[in-house]
XYZ file of C-alpha atoms in Angstrom:
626
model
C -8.243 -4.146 32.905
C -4.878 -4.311 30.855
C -4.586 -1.347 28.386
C -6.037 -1.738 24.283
C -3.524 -0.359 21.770
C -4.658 0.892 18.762
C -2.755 0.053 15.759
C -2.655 1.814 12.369
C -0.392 -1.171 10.618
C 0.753 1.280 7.567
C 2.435 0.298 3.767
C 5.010 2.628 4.680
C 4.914 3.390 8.289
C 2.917 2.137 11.259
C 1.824 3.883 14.184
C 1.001 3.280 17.691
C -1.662 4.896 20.594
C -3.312 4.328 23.473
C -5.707 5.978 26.184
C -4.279 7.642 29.118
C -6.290 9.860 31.417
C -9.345 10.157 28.840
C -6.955 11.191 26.146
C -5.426 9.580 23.108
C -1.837 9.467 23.315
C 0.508 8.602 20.024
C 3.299 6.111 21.725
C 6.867 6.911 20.900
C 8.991 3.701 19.508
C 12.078 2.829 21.414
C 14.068 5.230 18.524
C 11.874 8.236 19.913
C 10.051 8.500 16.908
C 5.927 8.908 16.877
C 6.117 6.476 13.598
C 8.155 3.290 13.004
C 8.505 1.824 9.381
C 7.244 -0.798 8.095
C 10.371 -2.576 7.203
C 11.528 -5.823 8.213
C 15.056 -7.013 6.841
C 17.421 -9.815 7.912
C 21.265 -9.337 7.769
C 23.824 -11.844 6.837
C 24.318 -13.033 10.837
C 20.719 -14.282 10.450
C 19.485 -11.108 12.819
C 16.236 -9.759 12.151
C 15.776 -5.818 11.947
C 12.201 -3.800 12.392
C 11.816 -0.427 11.907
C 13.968 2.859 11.442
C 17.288 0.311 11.421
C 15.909 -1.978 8.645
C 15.112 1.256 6.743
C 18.328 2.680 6.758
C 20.270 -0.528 5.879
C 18.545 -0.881 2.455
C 20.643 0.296 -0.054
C 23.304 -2.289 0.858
C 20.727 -4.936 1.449
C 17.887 -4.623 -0.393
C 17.178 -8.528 -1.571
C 16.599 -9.245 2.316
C 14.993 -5.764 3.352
C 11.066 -6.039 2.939
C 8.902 -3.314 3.191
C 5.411 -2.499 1.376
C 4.444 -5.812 2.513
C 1.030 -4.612 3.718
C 0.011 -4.990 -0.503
C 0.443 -8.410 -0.156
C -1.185 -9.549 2.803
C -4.498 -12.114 2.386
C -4.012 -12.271 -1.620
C -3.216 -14.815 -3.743
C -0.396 -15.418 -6.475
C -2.696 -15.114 -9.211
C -3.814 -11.307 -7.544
C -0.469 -9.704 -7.279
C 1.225 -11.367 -10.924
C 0.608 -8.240 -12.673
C 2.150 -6.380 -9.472
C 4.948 -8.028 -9.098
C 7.666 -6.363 -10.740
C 6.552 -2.903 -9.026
C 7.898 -4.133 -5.804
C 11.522 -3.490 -4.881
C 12.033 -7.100 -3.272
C 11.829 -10.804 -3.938
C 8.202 -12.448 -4.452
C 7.448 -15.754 -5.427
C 4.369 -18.094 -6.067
C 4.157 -21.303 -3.648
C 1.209 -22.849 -4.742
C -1.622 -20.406 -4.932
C 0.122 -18.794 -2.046
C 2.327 -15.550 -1.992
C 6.170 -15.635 -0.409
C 8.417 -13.089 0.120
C 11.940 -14.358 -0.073
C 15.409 -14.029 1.807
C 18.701 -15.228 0.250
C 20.966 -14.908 3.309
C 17.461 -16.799 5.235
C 17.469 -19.122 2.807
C 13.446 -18.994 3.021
C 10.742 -17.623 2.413
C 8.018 -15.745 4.125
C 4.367 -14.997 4.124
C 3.393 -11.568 4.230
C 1.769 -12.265 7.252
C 4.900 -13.303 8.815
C 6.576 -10.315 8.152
C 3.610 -7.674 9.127
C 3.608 -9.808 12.503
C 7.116 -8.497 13.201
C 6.478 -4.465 12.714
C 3.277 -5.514 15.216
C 5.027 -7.058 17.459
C 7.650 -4.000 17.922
C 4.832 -1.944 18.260
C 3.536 -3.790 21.064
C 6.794 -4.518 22.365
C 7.553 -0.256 22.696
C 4.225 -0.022 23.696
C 4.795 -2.137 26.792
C 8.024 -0.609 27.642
C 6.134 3.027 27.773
C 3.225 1.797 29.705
C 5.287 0.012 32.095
C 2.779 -3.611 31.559
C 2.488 -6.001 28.970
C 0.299 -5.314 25.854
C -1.544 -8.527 24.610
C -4.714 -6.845 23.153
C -5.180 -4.010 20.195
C -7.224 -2.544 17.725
C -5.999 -2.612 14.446
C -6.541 -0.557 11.382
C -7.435 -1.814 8.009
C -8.183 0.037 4.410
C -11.698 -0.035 3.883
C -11.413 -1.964 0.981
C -9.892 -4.659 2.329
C -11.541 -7.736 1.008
C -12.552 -10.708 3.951
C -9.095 -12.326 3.057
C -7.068 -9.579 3.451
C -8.814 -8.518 7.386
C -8.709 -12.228 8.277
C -4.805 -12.125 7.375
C -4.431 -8.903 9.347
C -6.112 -10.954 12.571
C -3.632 -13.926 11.473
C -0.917 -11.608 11.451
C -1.897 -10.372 15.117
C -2.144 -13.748 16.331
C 1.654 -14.522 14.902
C 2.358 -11.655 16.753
C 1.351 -12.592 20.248
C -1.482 -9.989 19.775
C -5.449 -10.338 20.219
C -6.605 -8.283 18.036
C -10.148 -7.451 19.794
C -11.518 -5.652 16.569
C -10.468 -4.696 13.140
C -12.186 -0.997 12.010
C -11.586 0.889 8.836
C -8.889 2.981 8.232
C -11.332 6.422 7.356
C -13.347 5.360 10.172
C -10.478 5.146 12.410
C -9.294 8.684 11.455
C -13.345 10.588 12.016
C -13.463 9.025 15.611
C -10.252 10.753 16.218
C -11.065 14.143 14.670
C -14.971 13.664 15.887
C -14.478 12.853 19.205
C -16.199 16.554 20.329
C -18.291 17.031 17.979
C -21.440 18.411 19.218
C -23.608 18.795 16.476
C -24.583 16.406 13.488
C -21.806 16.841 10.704
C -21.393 15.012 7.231
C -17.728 14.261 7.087
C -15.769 12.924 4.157
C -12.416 11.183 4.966
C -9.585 10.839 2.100
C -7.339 8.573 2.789
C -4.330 8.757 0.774
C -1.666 6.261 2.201
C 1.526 4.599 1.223
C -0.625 1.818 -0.636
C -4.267 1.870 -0.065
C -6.653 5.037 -1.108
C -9.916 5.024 0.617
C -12.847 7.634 0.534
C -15.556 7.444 3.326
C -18.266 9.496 3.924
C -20.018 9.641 7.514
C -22.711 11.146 9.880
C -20.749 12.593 12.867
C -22.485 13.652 15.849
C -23.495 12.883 19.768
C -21.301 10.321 20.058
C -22.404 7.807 17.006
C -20.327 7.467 13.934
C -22.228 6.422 10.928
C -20.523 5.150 7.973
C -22.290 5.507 4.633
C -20.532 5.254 2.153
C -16.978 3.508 1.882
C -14.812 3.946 -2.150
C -11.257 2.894 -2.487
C -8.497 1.422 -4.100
C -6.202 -1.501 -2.435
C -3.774 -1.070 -4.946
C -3.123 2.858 -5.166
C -1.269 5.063 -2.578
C 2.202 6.663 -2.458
C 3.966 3.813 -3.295
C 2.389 4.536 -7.135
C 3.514 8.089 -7.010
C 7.167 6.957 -5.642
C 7.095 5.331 -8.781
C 6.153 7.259 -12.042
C 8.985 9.311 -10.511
C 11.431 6.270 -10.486
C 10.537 5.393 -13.923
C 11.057 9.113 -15.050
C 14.249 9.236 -13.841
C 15.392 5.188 -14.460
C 13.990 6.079 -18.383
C 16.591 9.653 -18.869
C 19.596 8.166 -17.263
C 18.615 5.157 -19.692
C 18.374 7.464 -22.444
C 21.634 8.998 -21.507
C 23.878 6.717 -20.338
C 22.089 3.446 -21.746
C 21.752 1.934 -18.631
C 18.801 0.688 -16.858
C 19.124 1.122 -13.739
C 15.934 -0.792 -12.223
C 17.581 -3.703 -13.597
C 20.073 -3.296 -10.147
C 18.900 -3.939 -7.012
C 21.229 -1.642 -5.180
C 20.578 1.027 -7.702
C 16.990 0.355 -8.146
C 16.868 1.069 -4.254
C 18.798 4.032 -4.177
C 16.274 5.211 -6.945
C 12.992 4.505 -4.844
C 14.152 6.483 -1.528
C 15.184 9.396 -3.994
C 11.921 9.542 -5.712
C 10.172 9.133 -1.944
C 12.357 12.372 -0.657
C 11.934 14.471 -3.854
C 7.690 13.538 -3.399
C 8.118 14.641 0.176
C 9.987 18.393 -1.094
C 7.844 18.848 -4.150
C 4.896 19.431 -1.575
C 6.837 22.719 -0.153
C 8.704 23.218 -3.030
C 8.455 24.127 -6.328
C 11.412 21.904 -7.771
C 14.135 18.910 -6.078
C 17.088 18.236 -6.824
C 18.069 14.413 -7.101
C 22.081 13.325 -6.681
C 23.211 10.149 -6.790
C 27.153 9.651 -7.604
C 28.127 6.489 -8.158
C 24.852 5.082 -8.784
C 26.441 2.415 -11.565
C 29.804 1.678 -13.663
C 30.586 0.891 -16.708
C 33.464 0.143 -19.060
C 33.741 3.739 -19.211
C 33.493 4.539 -15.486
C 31.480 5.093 -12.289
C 27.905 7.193 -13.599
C 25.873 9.500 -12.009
C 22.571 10.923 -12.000
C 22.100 14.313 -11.211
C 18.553 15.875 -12.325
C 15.737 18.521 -11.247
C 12.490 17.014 -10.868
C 9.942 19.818 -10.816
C 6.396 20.250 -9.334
C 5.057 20.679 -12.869
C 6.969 17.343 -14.382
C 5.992 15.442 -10.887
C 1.984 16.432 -11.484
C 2.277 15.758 -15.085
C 3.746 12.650 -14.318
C 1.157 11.625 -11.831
C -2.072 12.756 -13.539
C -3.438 9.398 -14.031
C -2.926 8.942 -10.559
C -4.853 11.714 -9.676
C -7.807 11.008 -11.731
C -8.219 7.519 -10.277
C -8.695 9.597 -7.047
C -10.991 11.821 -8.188
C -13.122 9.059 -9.640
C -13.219 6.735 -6.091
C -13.962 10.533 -4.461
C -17.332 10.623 -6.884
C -18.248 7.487 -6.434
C -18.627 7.427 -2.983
C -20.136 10.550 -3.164
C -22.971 8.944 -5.519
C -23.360 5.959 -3.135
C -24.155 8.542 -0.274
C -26.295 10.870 -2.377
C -24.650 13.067 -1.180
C -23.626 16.590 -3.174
C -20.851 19.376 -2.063
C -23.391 21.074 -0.534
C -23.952 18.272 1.961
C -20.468 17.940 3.331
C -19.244 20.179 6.248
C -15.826 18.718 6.240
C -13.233 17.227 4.275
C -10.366 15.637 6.191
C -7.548 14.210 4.937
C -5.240 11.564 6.341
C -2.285 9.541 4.990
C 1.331 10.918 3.786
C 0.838 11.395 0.118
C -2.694 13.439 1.037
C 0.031 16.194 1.386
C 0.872 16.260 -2.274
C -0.254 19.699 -3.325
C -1.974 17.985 -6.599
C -4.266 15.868 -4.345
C -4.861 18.712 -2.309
C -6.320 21.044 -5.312
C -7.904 18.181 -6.288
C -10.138 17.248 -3.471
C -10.916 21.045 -3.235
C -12.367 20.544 -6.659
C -14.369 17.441 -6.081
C -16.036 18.372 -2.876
C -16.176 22.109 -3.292
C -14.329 22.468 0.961
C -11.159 23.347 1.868
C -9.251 20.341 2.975
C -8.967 20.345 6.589
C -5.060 19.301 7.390
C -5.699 20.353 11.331
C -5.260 16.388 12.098
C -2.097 14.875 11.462
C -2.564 12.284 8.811
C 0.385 10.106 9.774
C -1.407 9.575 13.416
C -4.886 10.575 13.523
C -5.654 6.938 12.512
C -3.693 5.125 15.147
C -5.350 7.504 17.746
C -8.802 6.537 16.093
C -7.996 2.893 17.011
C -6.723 3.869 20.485
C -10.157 5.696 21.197
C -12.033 2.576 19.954
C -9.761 0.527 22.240
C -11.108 2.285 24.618
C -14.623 1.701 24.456
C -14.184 -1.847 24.040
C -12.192 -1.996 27.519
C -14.579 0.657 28.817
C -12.479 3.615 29.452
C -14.774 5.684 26.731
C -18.116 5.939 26.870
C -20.941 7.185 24.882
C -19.254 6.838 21.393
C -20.747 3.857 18.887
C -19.285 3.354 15.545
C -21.571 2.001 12.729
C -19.088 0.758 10.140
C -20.228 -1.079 6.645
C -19.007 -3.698 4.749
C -16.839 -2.065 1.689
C -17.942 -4.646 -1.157
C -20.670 -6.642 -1.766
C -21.195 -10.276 -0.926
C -22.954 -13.094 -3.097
C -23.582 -16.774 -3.741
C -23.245 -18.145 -7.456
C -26.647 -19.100 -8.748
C -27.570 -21.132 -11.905
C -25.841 -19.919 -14.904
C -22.674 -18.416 -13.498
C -24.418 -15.478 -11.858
C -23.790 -14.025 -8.634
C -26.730 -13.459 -6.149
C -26.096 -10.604 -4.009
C -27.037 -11.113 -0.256
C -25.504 -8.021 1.157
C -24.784 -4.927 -0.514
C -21.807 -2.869 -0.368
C -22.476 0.055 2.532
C -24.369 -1.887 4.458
C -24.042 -1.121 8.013
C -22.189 -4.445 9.837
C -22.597 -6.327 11.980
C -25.122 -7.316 9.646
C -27.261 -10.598 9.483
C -28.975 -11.574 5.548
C -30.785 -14.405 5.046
C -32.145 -15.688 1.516
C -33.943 -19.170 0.264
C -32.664 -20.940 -2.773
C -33.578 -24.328 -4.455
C -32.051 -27.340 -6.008
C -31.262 -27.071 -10.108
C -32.642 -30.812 -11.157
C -34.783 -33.192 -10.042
C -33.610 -35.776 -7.567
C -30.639 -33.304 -5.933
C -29.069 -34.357 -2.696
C -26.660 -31.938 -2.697
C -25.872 -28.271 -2.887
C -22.704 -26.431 -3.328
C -22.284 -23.003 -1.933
C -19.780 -21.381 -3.624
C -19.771 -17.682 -1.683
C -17.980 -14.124 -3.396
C -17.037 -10.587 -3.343
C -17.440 -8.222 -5.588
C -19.551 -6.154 -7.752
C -19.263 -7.686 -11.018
C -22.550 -9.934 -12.166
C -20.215 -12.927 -13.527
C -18.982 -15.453 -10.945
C -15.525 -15.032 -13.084
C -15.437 -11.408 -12.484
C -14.893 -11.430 -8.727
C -13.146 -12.912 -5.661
C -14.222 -16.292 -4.582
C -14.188 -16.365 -0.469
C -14.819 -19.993 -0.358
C -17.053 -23.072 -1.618
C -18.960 -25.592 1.494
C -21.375 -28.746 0.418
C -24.212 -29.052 2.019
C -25.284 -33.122 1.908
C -28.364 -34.966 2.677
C -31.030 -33.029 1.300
C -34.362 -35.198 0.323
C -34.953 -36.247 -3.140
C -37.488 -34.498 -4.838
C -38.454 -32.336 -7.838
C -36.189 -29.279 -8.820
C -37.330 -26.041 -7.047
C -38.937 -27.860 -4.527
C -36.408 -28.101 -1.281
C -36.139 -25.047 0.369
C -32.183 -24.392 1.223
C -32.012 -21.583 3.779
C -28.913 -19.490 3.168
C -27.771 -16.997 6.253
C -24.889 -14.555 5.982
C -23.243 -12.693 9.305
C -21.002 -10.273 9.433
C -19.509 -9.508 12.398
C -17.926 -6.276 13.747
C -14.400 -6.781 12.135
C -16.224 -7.608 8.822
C -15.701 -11.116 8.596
C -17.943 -13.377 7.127
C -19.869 -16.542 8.520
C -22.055 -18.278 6.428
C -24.894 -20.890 6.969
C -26.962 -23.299 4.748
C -30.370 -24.993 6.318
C -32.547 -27.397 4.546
C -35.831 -26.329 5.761
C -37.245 -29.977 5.437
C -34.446 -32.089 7.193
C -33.172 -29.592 9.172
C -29.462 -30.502 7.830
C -27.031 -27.707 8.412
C -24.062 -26.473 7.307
C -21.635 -23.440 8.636
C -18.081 -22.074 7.605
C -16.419 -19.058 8.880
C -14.552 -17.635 5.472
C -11.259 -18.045 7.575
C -10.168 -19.962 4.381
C -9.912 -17.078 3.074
C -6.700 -16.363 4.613
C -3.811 -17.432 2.516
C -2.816 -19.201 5.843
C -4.270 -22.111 7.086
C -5.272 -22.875 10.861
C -1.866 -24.942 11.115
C 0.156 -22.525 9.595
C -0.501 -19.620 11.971
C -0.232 -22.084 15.088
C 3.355 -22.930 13.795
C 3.974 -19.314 12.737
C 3.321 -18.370 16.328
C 5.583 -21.260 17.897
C 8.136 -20.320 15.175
C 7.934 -16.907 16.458
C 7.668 -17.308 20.421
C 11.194 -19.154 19.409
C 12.679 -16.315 17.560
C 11.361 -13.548 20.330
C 13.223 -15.548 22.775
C 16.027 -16.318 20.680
C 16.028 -12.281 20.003
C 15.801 -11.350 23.834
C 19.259 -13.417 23.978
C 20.941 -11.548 21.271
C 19.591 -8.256 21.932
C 20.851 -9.311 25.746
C 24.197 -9.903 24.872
C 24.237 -6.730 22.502
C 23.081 -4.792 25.533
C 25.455 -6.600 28.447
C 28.660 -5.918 26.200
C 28.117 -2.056 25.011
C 27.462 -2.005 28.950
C 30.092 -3.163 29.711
C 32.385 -1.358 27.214
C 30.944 2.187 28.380
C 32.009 0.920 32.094
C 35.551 0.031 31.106
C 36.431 3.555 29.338
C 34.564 5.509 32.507
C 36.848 3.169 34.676
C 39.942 4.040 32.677
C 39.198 7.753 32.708
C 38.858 7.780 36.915
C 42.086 5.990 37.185
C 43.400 8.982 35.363
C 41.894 11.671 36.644
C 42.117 10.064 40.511
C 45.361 8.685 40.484
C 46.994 10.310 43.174
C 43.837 10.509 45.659
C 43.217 6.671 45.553
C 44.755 4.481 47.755
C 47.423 2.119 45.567
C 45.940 -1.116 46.629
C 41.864 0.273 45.866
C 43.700 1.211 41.969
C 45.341 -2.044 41.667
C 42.361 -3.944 42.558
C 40.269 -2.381 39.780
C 42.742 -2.544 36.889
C 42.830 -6.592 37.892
C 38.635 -6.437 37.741
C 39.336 -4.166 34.356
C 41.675 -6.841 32.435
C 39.396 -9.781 33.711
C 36.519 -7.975 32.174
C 38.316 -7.185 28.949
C 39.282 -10.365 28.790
C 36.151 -11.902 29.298
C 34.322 -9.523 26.766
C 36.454 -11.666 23.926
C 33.620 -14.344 24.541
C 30.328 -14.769 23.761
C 29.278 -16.276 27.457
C 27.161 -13.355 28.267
C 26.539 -14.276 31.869
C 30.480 -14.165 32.587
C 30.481 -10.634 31.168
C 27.663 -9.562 33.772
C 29.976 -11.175 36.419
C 32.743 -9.410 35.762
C 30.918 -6.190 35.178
C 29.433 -6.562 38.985
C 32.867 -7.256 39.963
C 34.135 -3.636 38.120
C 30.966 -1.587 39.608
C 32.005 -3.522 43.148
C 35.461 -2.824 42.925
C 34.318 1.440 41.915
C 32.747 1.490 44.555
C 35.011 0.658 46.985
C 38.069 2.718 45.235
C 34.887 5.897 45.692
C 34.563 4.964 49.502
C 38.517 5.359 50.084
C 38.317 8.451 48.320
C 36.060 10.174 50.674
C 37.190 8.475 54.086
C 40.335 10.034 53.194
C 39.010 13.361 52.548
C 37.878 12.901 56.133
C 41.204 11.764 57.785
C 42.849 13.721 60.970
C 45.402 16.422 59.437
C 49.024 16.049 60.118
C 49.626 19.229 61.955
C 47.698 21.023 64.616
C 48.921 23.828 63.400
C 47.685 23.987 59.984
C 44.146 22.463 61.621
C 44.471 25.716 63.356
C 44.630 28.058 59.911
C 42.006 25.748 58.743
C 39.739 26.615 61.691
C 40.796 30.320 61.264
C 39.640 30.633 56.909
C 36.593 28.696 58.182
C 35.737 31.060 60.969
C 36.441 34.327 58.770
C 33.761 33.196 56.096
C 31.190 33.264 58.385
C 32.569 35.887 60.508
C 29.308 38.937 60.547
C 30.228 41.692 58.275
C 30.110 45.247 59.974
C 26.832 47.084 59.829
């Protein structure tokens, strides 16, 4: 059976792994690096970047470098308005629908579009290590992901080339990995502070089952937040002092973010960072600078409603698990900004344990997905996960109110039945309008989706019996029946409307991109065949040199013809000519290297000299005299 990846698709970076030999192993990206960011940016030739090299051109290109894109994915324009001017890129409404645009593209994208391009270089290095072609992962999600935002993820696979074979929880993920030889039964709690999503999950470790019960978070709260209150600080005193705002600039306002990223990153081993940035603007006066210490004190202060919106998720699910500090045996933390030494005291608080920061947080949930990628293909046994659906799920009922069918934590895949009736007398028809949340008022949370269900008998209000049946499968996604009990009409919808994409738009999103891969292949080709080709040229040049009177004249003169025709050649863009001629130079080497060495072995001149040859050769291994 082909090999599962498992994919932890990060805000800020994403992560690969995969079983080998019984063992999770982290996969290196084609940079070297364990991690890849999640970055996609397109450059003024129309090329597409991924990774490390759309990271570091960002500061010169920042209206057409997207990253964070994860916060977007499966949400609607009316859910990210009061976000939008926290993001450092374009976004725009079309429709209900979210778009992330590029001027030198001259269009926009959905945020699935773009996630589908860090997944598919993940896949992509993935099959380069393991030597076969990856078409099937397991991908991480936040566990409080709504059902939009995992059916996007699974959208985002599919635009990727990717079947996504099961979507698990992000804490869950990260407790398979650090569980994995755990003998005894432990209560484990699993904070999850990431680039944009904070989750807490509590669960029953032990023999080889992995019981969720509890899941808290936050979509909308990780270190992107803490990156922030630190740009603001520092945008608001170079304000003050020079009376320039710099988020207003896009360069600038770039510059600003990966500052307040790397002095986040030093204030957890250091007490105090020092931020430089000359010639961050000009004005009539001159280029400006900022130059400022940002200490651990000023960072904390800064953050401390950050922090409390931690510790009241970390409470929460503490109270849905009943369970107290005496009942945990472990706290593990996973996620980059779980580092921050403010986080850190403050779990120690909350849960009365030392954090445990033996796991690396930037991989331990990757390797998670790897390991459940392996039981799915069968390479792991004896491990089942028990994972729960993160908020509760509802029909609307007379008045605007919201009948709960399954309650958050519940253990999924899950199956919930309940009966309802018709509001008036005479009603043929019911409307099943189906949402998320935990508010009582159908205003106050997330409609998944509306279905009619037609043809029911005519008869006296509360008399038809409407059978309503929700199943959630193991990725938590929602399907949803309704059954008239006396005319046996039904009714089914998966909540794939959910999506902000519909059916069509993914198919085309995967032709557009089976286009663009190929179209990529050509240019990355022709990249490849000319730097080849230019590394050949200057070795060439340099044996000429250094050979030039051990060569043959006619063996030299035939490759410095091959050498011109290829240099010659390389001033076009007809890639397949350039491979020619490049055959023709390594031909040509070759045969200049095979005159070099049949001379070495030509009959010397003189006899004589042969014979004071033979003589130096015979004295070296003459026997020396006991």
């Amino acid at each position: 059976m082909t090999k599962v990846i498992g994919i932890d698709l990060g805000t800020t970076n994403s992560c690969a792994s995969v079983m080998e030999g019984g063992k999770p192993t982290v996969i290196a990206n084609a940079e070297g690096l364990r991690t890849t960011p999640s970055v996609v940016a397109f450059t003024k030739n129309k090329d597409q970047l991924v990774g490390q090299i759309a990271k570091r051109q960002a500061v010169m290109n920042p209206e057409n470098t997207f990253g964070s894109v994860k916060r977007f994915i499966g949400r609607r324009t009316e859910e990210v308005e009061t976000e939008s001017k926290e993001v450092p890129y374009n976004v725009e409404s079309v429709g209900s629908k979210v778009k992330i645009k590029s001027t030198w593209m001259g269009k926009s994208f959905s945020p699935e579009e773009i996630s589908a391009n860090v997944l598919r270089k993940l896949a992509d290095d993935a099959s380069k290590y393991l030597g076969e072609t990856v078409t099937q992962a397991v991908v991480t999600v936040p566990a409080y992901f709504n059902d939009s935002q995992r059916q996007a993820t699974k959208d985002a696979g599919k635009i990727a080339g990717l079947e996504i074979l099961r979507i698990i929880n992000e804490p869950t993920a990260a407790a398979l990995a650090y569980g994995l030889d755990k003998k005894d039964a432990e209560k484990i709690l699993i904070f999850d502070l990431g680039g944009g999503t904070f989750d807490v999950s509590i669960l029953e470790v032990g023999d080889g089952v992995f019981e969720v019960i509890s899941t808290c978070g936050d979509a909308h709260l990780g270190g992107d937040n803490f990156d922030k209150v630190l740009v603001d600080h520092m945008a608001e005193t170079f304000k003050k002092e020079e009376g320039v705002d710099l988020r207003k600039d896009a360069q600038a306002l770039q510059r600003l973010t990966e500052a307040a990223e790397k002095a986040k990153i030093e204030l957890s081993s250091a007490t105090q960072s020092e931020v430089n940035l000359p010639f961050i603007t000009a004005t009539a006066d001159g280029p400006k600078h900022l130059t400022m210490t940002v200490t651990r004190g000023k960072f904390e202060e800064l953050a401390t409603n950050l922090i409390d919106r931690c510790k009241q998720l970390i409470q929460q699910a503490m109270k849905d698990a009943k369970a107290s500090k005496s009942d945990l045996n472990e706290v593990v933390m996973v996620g980059g900004s779980s580092r921050i030494p403010a986080v850190l005291e403050l779990v120690k608080v909350a849960t009365g344990q030392e954090p445990n920061q033996t796991v690396n947080p930037d991989e331990v949930v990757s390797i998670g997905a790897a390991i459940q990628g392996g039981v799915l293909s069968g390479e792991v046994k004896d491990i089942l996960l028990l994972d729960v659906t993160p908020l509760s799920l509802g029909v609307e009922t007379m008045g605007s109110v919201v009948n709960v069918m399954v309650p958050r934590n519940t253990t999924i895949p899950t199956h919930k039945t309940e009966i309802y009736s018709t509001a008036m007398d005479g009603q043929t028809t019911v409307e099943i309008h189906i949402l998320q949340g935990e508010r009582q008022m159908v205003s106050d949370n997330k409609s998944l989706g509306t279905f009619r269900l037609d043809g029911i008998p005519a008869a006296p209000r509360g008399v038809p019996q409407v059978e309503v049946a929700f199943d959630i499968d193991a990725n938590g996604i929602l399907s949803v029946t309704a059954k008239d009990k006396g005319s046996g009409k039904e009714q089914s919808v998966t909540i794939s409307g959910a999506s902000t994409l519909s059916d069509n738009e993914v198919k085309q999103m995967v032709m557009d991109a089976e286009t663009n891969a190929d179209s990529d292949q050509r240019k990355r080709k022709a990249i490849d065949t000319k730097n080849q080709a230019e590394s050949l040229i200057y070795q060439a040049e340099k044996q000429l040199v250094e050979l030039e009177n051990k060569v043959t004249p006619e063996s030299k003169t035939k490759v410095e013809l091959v050498l011109t025709e290829l240099k010659e050649t390389l001033q076009t863009d007809n890639t397949q000519q350039i491979e020619e001629r490049l055959e023709g130079v390594k031909t040509a080497l070759m045969e200049m290297g095979e005159t070099l060495y049949s001379r070495q072995g030509e009959t010397p001149q003189s006899e004589e000299a042969n014979d004071e040859n033979d003589d130096v050769i015979d004295a070296e291994f003459v026997e020396s005299p006991k």
